[in-house]
XYZ file of C-alpha atoms in Angstrom:
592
model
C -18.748 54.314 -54.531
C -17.277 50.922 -55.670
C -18.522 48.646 -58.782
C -19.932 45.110 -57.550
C -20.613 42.535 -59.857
C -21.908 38.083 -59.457
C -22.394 35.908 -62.621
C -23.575 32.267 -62.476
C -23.245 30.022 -64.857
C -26.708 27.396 -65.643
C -23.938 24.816 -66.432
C -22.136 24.106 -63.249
C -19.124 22.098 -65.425
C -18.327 25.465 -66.645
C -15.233 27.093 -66.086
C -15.314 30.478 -68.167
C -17.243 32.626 -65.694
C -13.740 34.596 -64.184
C -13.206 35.580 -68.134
C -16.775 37.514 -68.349
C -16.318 38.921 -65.066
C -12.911 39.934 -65.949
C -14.698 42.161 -69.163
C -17.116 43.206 -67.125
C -14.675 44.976 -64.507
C -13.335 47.372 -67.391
C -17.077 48.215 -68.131
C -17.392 49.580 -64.655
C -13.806 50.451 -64.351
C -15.104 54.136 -63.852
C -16.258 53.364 -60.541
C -13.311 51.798 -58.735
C -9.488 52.420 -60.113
C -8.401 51.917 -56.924
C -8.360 48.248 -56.392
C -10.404 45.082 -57.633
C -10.659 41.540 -57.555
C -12.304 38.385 -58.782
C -13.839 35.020 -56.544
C -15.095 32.188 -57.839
C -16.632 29.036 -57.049
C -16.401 25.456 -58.514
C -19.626 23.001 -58.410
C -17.515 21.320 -55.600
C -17.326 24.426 -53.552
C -13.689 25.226 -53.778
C -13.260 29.026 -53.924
C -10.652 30.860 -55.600
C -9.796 34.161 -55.870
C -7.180 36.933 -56.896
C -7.279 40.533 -56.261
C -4.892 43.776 -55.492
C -4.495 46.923 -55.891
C -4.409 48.602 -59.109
C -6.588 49.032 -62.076
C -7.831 45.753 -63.542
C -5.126 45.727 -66.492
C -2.525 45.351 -63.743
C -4.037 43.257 -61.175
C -5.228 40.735 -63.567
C -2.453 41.766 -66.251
C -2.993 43.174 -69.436
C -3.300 40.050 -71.241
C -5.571 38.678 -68.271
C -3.467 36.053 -67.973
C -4.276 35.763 -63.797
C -7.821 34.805 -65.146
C -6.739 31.430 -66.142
C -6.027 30.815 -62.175
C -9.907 31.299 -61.199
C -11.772 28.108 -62.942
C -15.590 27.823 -61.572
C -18.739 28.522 -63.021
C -20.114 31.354 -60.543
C -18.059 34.037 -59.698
C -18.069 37.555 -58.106
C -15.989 41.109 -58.898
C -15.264 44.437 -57.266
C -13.664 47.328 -58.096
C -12.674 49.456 -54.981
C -13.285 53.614 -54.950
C -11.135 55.598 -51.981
C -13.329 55.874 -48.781
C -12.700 57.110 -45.705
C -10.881 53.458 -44.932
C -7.034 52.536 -45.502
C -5.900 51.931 -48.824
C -4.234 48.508 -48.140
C -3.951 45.090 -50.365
C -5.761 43.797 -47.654
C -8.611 46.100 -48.113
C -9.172 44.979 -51.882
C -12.634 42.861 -52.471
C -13.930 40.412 -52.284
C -13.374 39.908 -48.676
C -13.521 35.739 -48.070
C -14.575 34.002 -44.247
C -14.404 29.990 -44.388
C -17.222 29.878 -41.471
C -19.641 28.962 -41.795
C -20.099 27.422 -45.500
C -17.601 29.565 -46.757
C -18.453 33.289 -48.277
C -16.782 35.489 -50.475
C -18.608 39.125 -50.510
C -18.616 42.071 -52.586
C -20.032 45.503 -51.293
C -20.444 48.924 -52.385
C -21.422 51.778 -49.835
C -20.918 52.482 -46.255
C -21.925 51.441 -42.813
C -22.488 54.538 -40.008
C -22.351 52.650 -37.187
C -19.507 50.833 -37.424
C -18.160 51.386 -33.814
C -21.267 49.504 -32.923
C -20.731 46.668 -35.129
C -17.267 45.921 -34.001
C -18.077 46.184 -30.854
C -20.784 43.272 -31.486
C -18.331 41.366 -33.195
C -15.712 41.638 -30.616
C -17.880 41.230 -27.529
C -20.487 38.997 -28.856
C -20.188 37.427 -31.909
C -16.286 37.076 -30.739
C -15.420 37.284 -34.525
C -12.164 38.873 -35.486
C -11.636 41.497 -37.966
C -8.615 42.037 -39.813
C -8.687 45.747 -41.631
C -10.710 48.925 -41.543
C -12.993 48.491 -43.752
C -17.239 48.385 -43.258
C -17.154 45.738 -46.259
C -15.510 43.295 -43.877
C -17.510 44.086 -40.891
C -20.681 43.692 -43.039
C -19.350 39.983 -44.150
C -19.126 38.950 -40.321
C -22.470 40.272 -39.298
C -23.893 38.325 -42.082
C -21.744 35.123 -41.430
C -22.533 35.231 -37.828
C -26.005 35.542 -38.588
C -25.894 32.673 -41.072
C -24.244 30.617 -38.220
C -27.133 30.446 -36.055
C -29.150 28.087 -37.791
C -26.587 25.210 -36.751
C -27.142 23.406 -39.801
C -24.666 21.628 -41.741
C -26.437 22.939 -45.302
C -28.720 25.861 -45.375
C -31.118 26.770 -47.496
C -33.113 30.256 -49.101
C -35.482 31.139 -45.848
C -32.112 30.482 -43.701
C -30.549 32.823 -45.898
C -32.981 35.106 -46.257
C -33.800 34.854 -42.069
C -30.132 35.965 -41.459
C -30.177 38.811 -44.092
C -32.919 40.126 -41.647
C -31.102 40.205 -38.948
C -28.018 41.691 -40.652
C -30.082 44.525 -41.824
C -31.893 45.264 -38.548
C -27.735 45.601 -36.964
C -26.860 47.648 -40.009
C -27.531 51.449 -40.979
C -26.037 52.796 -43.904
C -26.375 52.421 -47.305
C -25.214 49.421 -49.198
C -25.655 47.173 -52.514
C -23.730 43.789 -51.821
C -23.232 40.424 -53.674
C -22.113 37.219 -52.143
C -21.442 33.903 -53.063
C -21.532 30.354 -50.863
C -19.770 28.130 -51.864
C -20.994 25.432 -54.192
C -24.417 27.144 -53.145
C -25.387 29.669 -55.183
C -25.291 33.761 -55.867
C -27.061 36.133 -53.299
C -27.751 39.765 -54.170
C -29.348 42.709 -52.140
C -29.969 46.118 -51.104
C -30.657 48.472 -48.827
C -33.738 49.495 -47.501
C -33.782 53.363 -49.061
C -32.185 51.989 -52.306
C -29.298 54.231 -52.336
C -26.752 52.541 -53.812
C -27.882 50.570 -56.968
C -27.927 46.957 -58.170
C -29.302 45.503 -61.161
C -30.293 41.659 -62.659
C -30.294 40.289 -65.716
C -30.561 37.135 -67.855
C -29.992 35.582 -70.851
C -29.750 32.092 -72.416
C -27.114 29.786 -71.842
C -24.494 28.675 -74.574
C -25.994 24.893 -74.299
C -29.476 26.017 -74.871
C -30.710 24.408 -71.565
C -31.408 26.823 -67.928
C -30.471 30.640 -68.074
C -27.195 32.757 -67.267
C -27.768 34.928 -64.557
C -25.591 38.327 -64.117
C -26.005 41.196 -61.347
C -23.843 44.627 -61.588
C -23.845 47.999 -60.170
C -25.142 49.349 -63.107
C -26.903 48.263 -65.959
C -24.263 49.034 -69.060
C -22.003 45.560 -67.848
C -25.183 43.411 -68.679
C -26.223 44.861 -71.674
C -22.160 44.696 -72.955
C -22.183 40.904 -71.639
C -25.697 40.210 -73.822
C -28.218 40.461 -70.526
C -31.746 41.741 -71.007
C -34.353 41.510 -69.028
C -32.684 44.069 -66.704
C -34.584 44.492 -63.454
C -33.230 46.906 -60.365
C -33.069 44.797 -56.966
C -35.586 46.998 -55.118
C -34.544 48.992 -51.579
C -34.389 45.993 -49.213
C -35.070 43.401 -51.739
C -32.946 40.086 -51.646
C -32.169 37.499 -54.335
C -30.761 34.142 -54.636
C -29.240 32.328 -57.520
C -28.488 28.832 -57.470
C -27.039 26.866 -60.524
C -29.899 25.843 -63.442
C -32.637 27.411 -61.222
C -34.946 30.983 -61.088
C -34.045 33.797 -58.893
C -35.553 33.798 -55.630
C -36.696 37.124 -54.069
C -37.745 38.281 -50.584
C -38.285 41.276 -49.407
C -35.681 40.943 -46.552
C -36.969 44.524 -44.872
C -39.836 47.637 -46.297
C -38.313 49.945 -48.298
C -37.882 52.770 -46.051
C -37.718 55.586 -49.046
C -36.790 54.610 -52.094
C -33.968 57.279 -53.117
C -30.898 56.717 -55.359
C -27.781 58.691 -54.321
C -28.380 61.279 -56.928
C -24.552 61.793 -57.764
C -24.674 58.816 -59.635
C -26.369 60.907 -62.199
C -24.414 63.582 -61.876
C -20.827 62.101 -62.252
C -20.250 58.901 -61.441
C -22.422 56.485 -63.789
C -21.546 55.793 -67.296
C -24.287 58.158 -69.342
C -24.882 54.753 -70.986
C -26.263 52.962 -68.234
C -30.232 53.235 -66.933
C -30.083 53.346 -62.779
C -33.460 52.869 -61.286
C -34.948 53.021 -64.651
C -33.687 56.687 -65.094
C -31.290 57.550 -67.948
C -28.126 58.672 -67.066
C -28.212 60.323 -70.467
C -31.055 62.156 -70.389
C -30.625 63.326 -66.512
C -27.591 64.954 -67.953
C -29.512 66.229 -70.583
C -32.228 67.865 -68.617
C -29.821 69.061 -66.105
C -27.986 71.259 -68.868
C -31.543 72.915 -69.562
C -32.364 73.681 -66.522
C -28.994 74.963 -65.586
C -28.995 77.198 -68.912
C -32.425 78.762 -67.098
C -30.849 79.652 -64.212
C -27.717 80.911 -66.026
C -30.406 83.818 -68.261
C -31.440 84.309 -64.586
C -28.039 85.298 -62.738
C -25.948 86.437 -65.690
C -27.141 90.345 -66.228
C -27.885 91.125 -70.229
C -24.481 92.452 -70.376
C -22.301 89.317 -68.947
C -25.043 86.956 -70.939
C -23.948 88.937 -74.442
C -20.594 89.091 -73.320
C -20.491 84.907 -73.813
C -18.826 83.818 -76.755
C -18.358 80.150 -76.504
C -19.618 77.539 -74.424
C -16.971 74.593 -73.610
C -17.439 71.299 -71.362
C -15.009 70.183 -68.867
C -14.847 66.232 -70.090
C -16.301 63.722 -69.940
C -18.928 63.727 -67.416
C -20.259 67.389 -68.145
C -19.966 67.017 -71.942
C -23.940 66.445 -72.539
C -25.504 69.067 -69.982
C -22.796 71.607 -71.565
C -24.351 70.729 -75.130
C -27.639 71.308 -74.021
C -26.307 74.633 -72.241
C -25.248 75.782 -75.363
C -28.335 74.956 -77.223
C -30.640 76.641 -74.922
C -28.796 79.828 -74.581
C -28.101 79.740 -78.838
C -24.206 80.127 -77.914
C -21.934 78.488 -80.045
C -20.249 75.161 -78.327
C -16.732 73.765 -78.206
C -15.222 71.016 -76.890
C -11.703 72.717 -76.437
C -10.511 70.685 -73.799
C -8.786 67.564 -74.887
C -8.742 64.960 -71.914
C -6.115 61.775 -71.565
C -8.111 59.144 -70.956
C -5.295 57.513 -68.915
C -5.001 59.633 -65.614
C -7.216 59.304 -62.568
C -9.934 61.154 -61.550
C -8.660 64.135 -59.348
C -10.362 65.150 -56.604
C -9.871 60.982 -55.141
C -6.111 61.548 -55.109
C -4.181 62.188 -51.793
C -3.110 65.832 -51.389
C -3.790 69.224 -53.347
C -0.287 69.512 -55.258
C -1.383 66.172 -56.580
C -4.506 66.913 -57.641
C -3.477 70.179 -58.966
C -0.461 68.864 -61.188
C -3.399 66.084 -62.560
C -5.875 68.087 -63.792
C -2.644 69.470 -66.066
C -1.707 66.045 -66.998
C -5.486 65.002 -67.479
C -6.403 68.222 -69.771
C -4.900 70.029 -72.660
C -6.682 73.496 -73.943
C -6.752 74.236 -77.425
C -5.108 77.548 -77.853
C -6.991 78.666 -80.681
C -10.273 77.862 -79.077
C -9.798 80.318 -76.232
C -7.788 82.960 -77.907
C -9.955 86.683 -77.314
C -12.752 84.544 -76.201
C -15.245 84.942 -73.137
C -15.681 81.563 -72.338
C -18.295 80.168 -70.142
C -17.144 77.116 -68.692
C -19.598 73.732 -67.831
C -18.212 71.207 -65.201
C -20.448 68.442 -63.592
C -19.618 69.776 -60.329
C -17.086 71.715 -57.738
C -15.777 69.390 -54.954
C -12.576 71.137 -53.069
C -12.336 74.078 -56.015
C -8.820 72.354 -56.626
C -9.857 71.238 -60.500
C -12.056 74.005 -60.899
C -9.174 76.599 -59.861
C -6.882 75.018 -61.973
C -8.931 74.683 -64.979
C -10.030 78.581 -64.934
C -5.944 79.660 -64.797
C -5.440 76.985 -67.856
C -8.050 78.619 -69.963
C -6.519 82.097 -68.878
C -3.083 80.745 -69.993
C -4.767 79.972 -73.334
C -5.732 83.263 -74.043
C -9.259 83.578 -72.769
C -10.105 86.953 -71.947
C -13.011 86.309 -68.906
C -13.952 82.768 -67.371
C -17.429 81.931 -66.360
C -18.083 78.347 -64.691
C -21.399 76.530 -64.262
C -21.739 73.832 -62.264
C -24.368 71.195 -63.161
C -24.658 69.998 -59.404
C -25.689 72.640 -56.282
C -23.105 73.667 -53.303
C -21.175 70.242 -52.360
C -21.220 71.528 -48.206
C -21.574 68.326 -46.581
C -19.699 65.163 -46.084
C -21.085 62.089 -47.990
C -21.719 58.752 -46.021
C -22.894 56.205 -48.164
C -19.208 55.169 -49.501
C -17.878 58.193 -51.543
C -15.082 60.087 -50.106
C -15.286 63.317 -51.451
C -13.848 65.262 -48.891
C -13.726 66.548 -45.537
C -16.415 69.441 -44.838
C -13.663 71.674 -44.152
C -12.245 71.099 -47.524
C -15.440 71.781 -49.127
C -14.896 75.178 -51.194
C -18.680 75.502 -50.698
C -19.074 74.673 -47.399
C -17.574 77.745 -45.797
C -18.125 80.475 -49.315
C -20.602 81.884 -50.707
C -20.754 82.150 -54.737
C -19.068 85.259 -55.065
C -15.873 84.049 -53.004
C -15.837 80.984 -54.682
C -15.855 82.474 -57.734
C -12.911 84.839 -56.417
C -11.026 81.772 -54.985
C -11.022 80.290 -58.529
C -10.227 83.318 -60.694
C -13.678 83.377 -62.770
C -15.803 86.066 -63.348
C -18.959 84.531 -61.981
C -20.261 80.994 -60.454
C -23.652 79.786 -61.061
C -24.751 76.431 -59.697
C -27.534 74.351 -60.658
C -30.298 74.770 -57.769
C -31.237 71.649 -55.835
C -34.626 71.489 -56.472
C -33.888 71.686 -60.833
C -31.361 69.201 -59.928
C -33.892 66.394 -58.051
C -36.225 67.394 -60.892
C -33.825 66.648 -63.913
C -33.806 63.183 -62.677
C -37.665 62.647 -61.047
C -38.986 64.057 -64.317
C -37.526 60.677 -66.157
C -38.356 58.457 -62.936
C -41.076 55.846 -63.663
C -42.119 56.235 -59.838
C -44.283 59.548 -58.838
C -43.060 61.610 -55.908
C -39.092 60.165 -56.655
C -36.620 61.078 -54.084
C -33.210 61.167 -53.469
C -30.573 60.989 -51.341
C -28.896 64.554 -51.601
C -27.184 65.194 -47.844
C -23.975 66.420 -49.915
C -25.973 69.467 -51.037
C -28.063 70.297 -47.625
C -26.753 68.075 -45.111
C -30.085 66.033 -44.762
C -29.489 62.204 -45.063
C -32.171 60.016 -45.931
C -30.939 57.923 -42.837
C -30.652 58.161 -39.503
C -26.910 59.333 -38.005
C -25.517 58.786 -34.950
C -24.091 61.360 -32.469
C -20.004 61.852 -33.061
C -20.111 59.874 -36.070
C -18.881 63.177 -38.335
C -16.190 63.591 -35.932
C -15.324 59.779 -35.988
C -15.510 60.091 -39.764
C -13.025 63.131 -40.020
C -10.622 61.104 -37.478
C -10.716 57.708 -39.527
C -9.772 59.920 -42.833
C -6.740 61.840 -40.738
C -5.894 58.315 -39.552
C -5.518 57.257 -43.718
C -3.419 60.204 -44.385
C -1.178 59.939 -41.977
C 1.309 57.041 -43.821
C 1.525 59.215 -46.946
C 2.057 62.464 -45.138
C 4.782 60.918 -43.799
C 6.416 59.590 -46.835
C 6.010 62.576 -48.445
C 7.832 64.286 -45.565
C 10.694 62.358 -45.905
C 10.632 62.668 -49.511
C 10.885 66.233 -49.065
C 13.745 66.026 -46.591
C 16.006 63.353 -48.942
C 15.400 65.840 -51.396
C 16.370 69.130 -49.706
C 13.155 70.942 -50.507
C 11.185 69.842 -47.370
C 10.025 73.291 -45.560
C 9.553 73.442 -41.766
C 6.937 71.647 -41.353
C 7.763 68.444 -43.261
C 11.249 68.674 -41.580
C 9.497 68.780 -38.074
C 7.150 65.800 -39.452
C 10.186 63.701 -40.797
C 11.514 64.164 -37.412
C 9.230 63.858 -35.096
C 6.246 61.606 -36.981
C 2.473 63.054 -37.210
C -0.679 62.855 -35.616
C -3.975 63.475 -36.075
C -5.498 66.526 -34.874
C -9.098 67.177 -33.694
C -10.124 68.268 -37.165
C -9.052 64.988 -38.737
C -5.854 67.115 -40.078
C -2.592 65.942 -40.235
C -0.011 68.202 -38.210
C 2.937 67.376 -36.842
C 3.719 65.407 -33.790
C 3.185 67.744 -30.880
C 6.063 65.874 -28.931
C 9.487 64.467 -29.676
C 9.704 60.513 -30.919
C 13.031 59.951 -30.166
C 15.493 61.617 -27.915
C 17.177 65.048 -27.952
C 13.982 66.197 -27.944
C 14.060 67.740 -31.052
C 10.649 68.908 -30.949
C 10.753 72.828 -30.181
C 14.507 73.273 -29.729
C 14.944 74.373 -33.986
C 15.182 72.605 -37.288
C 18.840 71.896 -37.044
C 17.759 69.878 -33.748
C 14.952 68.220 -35.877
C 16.998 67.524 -38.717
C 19.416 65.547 -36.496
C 16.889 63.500 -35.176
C 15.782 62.553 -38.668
C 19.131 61.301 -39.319
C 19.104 59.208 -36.307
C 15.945 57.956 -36.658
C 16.605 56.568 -40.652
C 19.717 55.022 -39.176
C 17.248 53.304 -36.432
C 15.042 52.168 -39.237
C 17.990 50.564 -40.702
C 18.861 48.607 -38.059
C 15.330 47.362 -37.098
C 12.478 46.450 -38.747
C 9.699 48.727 -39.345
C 5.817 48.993 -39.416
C 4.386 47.474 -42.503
C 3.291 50.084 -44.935
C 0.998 47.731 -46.207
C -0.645 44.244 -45.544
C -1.956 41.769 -47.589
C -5.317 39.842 -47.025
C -4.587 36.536 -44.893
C -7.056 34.534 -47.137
C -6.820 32.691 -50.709
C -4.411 34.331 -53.355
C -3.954 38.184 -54.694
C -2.000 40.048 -56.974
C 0.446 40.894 -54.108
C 1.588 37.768 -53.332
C 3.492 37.636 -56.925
C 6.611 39.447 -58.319
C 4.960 42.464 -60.045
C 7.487 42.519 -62.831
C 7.016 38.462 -63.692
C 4.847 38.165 -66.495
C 5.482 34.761 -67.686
């Protein structure tokens, strides 16, 4: 999951369109804290662009002062979520190709047959790529496409004719903005509507031609003064050039139309509308329906025994009030969250996540003291949070736990761009509810059934028969997958892991508390095993052969292999994008 945004301008003299998109990236800052950027295009076709790593405050500055350095009056953002793919500079959005007619692109979701792309690419299209990531390979599908017309301009059917073929190379699920140079805005979607994209419009400053805006979800237009909100249909196109209407083609038949239904679960804001569904009032309906099935599993005795219902914040805060209004139990929000610490279950290793979710919530003593509190959380990814959050209320003074979960059984991998975790991971995908409720110290687990949850969100649909795409909860994707591509999947997110295994390693070693393992990883390196895990090297790296012959052997060959990294250069640890400008090509600490 990653936020997209485009924004044109109907006065191409115009220079203020980086500033809006710069607001608008802290509207949908929720979606991506893990990188983002900003391109934009003159009416003479020069592009320019900065992006990085980091949070917006940081990559643009807190006082936004890197805005001043992308003039143009069409632009396009992107705020980058963890996937699967490396975590690199070079990785941040947009991505930027010169040929033809120069594009800058912007996409959120994931392609599943990548292999087979690059392979095209390579062998065919003889196009280079320069990272990991399916946001780059989609760029150079669509650029290659665009090439074949062999014209020096192109126009909206050549667009629209190379969009086709993109999208008939292509499975996955994707919502993507691009911009051509001194051309115009294009916006579109895939053909099951998974991932969402919305349009807007309002009137521009001089009074003459319209302001056009397109975001992942609809909260950044209405904040920016856009109405006239529309969702970009599954397999719809549009194009935006300066001063004129949107132009739409139905680039390919919508397949299915079926949101990912975890937007509505966790990941949109509850102020934003996706597919004309209220995030809101999903939540709403999802807290009745899971306070049904709680009366169902609870017997009368654990249901009286409930003193106090209380929300894990933010996301579950609104289904937990309307848990506690159905069942007539009192409600408490005695969690206090800082707002200023990432969401858990994206960050790298368990320790990590486990010493977050104490940074990211306080419990109020006095709100858990002799109480039997039942617990509401949106969902339970690796049990990490959920664990963690049970033994904090216990340290308050709570005298039993129950947790709800608003979402079913997370069993299966997702593969439309959110990297939740490996199956294996998965408390749910190897436990039933009365061993996870054991692994996490709580009295009982109850979990919102899948068909209550599809129906908290069809109910408010303004389609009949809605659908959604819901393989995380049953392992049936609303698009085809390849053969090997799970296994490819869990070897691509070893592959990511592997750098910051390693550094912690050698962390561990500097600082005497490493155990055998990380000593035997310091030493030796890592690798990958056939379960995507990270394990240590199975043979020596350097000689003495440390590998098998003790940790005093290992630990020497540590030693010797820092004092080779001295003397010699080593990989990079990271790269930055070859193209334009980004935040990593200045002094982090200059702010002048």
């Amino acid at each position: 999951m990653c936020g997209i945004l485009a924004l044109i301008h109907a006065n191409g003299s115009e220079t203020s369109c980086a500033s809006e998109l710069h607001e608008a990236l802290y509207l949908l800052q929720h979606r991506g804290q893990d990188a983002c950027g900003i391109a934009t295009s003159t009416s003479r076709g020069k592009i320019y662009q900065c992006k990085g790593n980091g949070m917006a405050a940081k990559v643009f500055r807190d006082d936004g002062a890197r805005v001043a350095d992308l003039p143009g009056f069409m632009g396009i953002g992107h705020l980058r979520y963890p996937t699967a793919g490396s975590s690199a500079n070079a990785e941040a959005q947009p991505f930027y190709v010169n040929s033809p007619y120069g594009i800058a692109f912007a996409h959120n979701g994931n392609l599943i047959n990548a292999s087979e792309l690059k392979r095209f690419l390579d062998y065919e299209a003889h196009r280079h790529i320069n990272t990991e990531s399916d946001s780059e390979l989609m760029l150079n599908i669509f650029a290659n496409e665009l090439n074949e017309t062999g014209k020096a301009r192109v126009n909206d059917k050549d667009i629209f004719a190379a969009l086709e073929r993109m999208y008939n190379r292509c499975v996955g699920g994707w919502a993507c903005t691009a911009m051509l140079a001194g051309f115009g805005l294009i916006g579109f979607r895939d053909s099951y509507g998974i991932r969402p994209l919305v349009l807007g419009s309002r009137p521009s400053e001089e009074g003459v031609g319209m302001d056009w805006m397109m975001a992942s979800e609809s909260v950044a237009l209405d904040q920016r003064g856009f109405s006239n909100v529309i969702d970009i249909k599954p397999g719809q196109a549009v194009i935006i050039q300066k001063a004129a209407a949107p132009v739409f083609c139905q680039i390919q038949d919508a397949k299915r139309y079926a949101p990912d239904i975890f937007e509505y679960v966790y990941f949109a804001r509850m102020d934003s509308i996706i597919d004309g569904i209220s995030v809101q009032e999903s939540r709403e309906r999802m807290g009745y329906k899971l306070a049904d099935t709680i009366v169902r599993r609870l017997t009368p005795q654990e249901f009286a025994d409930i003193d106090v219902v209380i929300p894990i914040p933010e996301t579950a805060t609104t289904s937990a009030f309307c848990v506690a209004d159905r069942l007539k139990k009192p409600y408490c929000q005695a969690f206090v969250k800082n707002r200023y610490v990432f969401r858990t279950f994206i960050m790298p290793g368990q320790k990590a996540r486990e010493k977050s979710v104490r940074r990211k919530l306080n419990p109020m003593k006095v709100k858990f003291k002799g109480q039997n509190v039942l617990l509401v959380d949106d969902s339970i990814v690796r049990g990490t949070t959920s664990r963690e959050i049970v033994n904090m209320a216990r340290e308050a003074g709570a005298k039993k736990v129950y947790f709800a979960s608003c979402a079913p059984r997370i069993t299966h991998a997702h593969i439309y761009g959110i990297d939740l975790a490996s199956p294996s991971e998965l408390i749910a995908h190897h436990r039933d509810e009365e061993s996870i409720a054991t692994h996490i110290g709580a009295v009982k687990v109850i979990y919102q059934s899948l068909d209550d949850l599809k129906a908290a969100c069809a109910e408010l649909s303004p389609r009949k028969n809605q659908e959604f795409e819901v393989g995380v909860f049953c392992g049936s994707y609303v698009t085809p997958v390849e053969p090997g591509y799970f296994e490819h999947l869990e070897q691509v997110r070893g592959e990511t892991k592997k750098l910051k295994v390693m550094e912690s390693a050698r962390e561990a070693v500097a600082n005497g508390s490493a155990g055998e393992a990380e000593i035997m990883m310091a030493a030796n390196g890592v690798e990958v095993n056939i379960e995507g895990k990270v394990v240590p090297a199975s043979g020596p790296v350097s000689e003495g052969g440390a590998a098998g012959n003790g940790l005093d052997m290992a630990m020497q060959s540590y030693r010797k292999r820092q004092r080779e990294d001295d003397d010699h250069a080593t990989s990079p640890r990271d790269r930055m994008d070859i193209s334009l400008h980004n935040f990593g090509d200045y002094p982090q600490d200059t702010h002048g």
